Tab-separated table of C-alpha atoms in Angstrom:
chain	number	residue	atom	x	y	z
I	28	UNK	CA	107.776	113.421	103.807
I	29	UNK	CA	107.739	110.653	101.915
I	30	UNK	CA	110.365	108.991	103.486
I	31	UNK	CA	108.992	109.113	107.750
I	32	UNK	CA	105.459	108.247	106.194
I	33	UNK	CA	106.737	105.127	104.792
I	34	UNK	CA	108.777	104.469	107.709
I	35	UNK	CA	105.263	104.473	109.275
I	36	UNK	CA	103.954	101.774	106.914
I	37	UNK	CA	102.400	103.368	104.147
I	38	UNK	CA	101.674	101.673	100.872
I	39	UNK	CA	103.615	102.447	98.039
I	40	UNK	CA	101.182	101.932	94.999
I	41	UNK	CA	102.643	102.140	91.427
I	42	UNK	CA	99.998	102.526	88.971
I	43	UNK	CA	101.673	102.518	85.264
I	44	UNK	CA	101.235	99.404	83.337
I	45	UNK	CA	102.549	95.381	84.349
I	46	UNK	CA	105.161	96.383	81.409
I	47	UNK	CA	106.254	99.617	82.916
I	48	UNK	CA	106.584	98.401	86.216
I	49	UNK	CA	108.723	95.133	85.278
I	50	UNK	CA	111.407	97.283	83.748
I	51	UNK	CA	111.518	99.012	87.225
I	52	UNK	CA	110.104	99.965	90.583
I	53	UNK	CA	110.315	100.663	94.055
I	54	UNK	CA	111.011	97.627	95.845
I	55	UNK	CA	107.747	96.241	97.695
I	56	UNK	CA	105.820	98.567	95.943
I	57	UNK	CA	102.352	97.060	94.885
I	58	UNK	CA	100.939	97.597	90.956
I	59	UNK	CA	97.716	97.953	90.219
I	60	UNK	CA	97.674	100.093	86.619
I	61	UNK	CA	95.279	103.297	87.009
I	62	UNK	CA	92.483	102.162	84.309
I	63	UNK	CA	92.323	98.784	86.408
I	64	UNK	CA	91.985	100.239	90.236
I	65	UNK	CA	88.605	101.020	90.493
I	66	UNK	CA	88.143	96.765	90.339
I	67	UNK	CA	91.105	96.476	92.458
I	68	UNK	CA	89.805	97.847	95.349
I	69	UNK	CA	89.569	95.046	97.425
I	70	UNK	CA	92.951	94.823	97.497
I	71	UNK	CA	93.531	97.716	99.272
I	72	UNK	CA	90.794	96.346	102.310
I	73	UNK	CA	92.281	99.140	104.607
I	74	UNK	CA	90.415	102.803	103.857
I	75	UNK	CA	92.617	104.526	107.144
I	76	UNK	CA	96.298	102.990	105.869
I	77	UNK	CA	98.711	106.018	104.288
I	78	UNK	CA	98.686	105.305	100.748
I	79	UNK	CA	101.387	106.847	97.981
I	80	UNK	CA	100.522	106.775	94.464
I	81	UNK	CA	103.042	107.258	91.719
I	82	UNK	CA	103.311	106.648	87.714
I	83	UNK	CA	106.091	107.364	85.379
I	84	UNK	CA	105.338	111.675	85.245
I	85	UNK	CA	102.606	112.108	87.792
I	86	UNK	CA	99.805	112.112	85.943
I	87	UNK	CA	98.811	108.646	86.855
I	88	UNK	CA	99.465	108.775	90.302
I	89	UNK	CA	97.193	111.963	90.453
I	90	UNK	CA	94.360	110.302	88.944
I	91	UNK	CA	94.493	107.988	90.729
I	92	UNK	CA	94.612	109.623	94.188
I	93	UNK	CA	91.194	111.078	93.331
I	94	UNK	CA	89.774	107.940	92.191
I	95	UNK	CA	90.811	106.626	95.967
I	96	UNK	CA	90.192	109.490	97.735
I	97	UNK	CA	86.458	109.399	96.247
I	98	UNK	CA	86.052	106.119	96.955
I	99	UNK	CA	86.980	106.954	101.339
I	100	UNK	CA	90.555	106.357	100.784
I	101	UNK	CA	91.730	108.982	103.638
I	102	UNK	CA	95.094	109.204	103.980
I	103	UNK	CA	96.421	109.164	99.518
I	104	UNK	CA	99.560	111.107	99.123
I	105	UNK	CA	100.314	111.899	95.170
I	106	UNK	CA	104.721	110.724	94.962
I	107	UNK	CA	104.267	112.343	91.644
I	108	UNK	CA	107.553	110.290	89.180
I	109	UNK	CA	108.136	106.643	90.894
I	110	UNK	CA	112.220	107.570	90.045
I	111	UNK	CA	112.169	110.374	92.054
I	112	UNK	CA	109.606	109.319	94.881
I	113	UNK	CA	112.402	106.320	95.183
I	114	UNK	CA	114.995	109.055	95.346
I	115	UNK	CA	113.374	110.633	98.156
I	116	UNK	CA	112.605	107.403	100.305
I	117	UNK	CA	115.703	105.813	99.586
């Protein structure tokens, strides 16, 4: 349940481009485009923190989840499309 995860302090990571993000996003989400994720892992210091990835459709967020889990992040969930995730946690 994504709403419950957010209540418990989960971070929402939006992996769309800066342009896509600026045209609409989930309030409080962090934007790191998926192709820049590996170089920005310093922004995600706590590997035990719950992270919910999202993008436009769910493809890039799935990639981002794979990148994070392969680097030792343990609580990563693919939230899919940001608009549908926003409705689920609203």
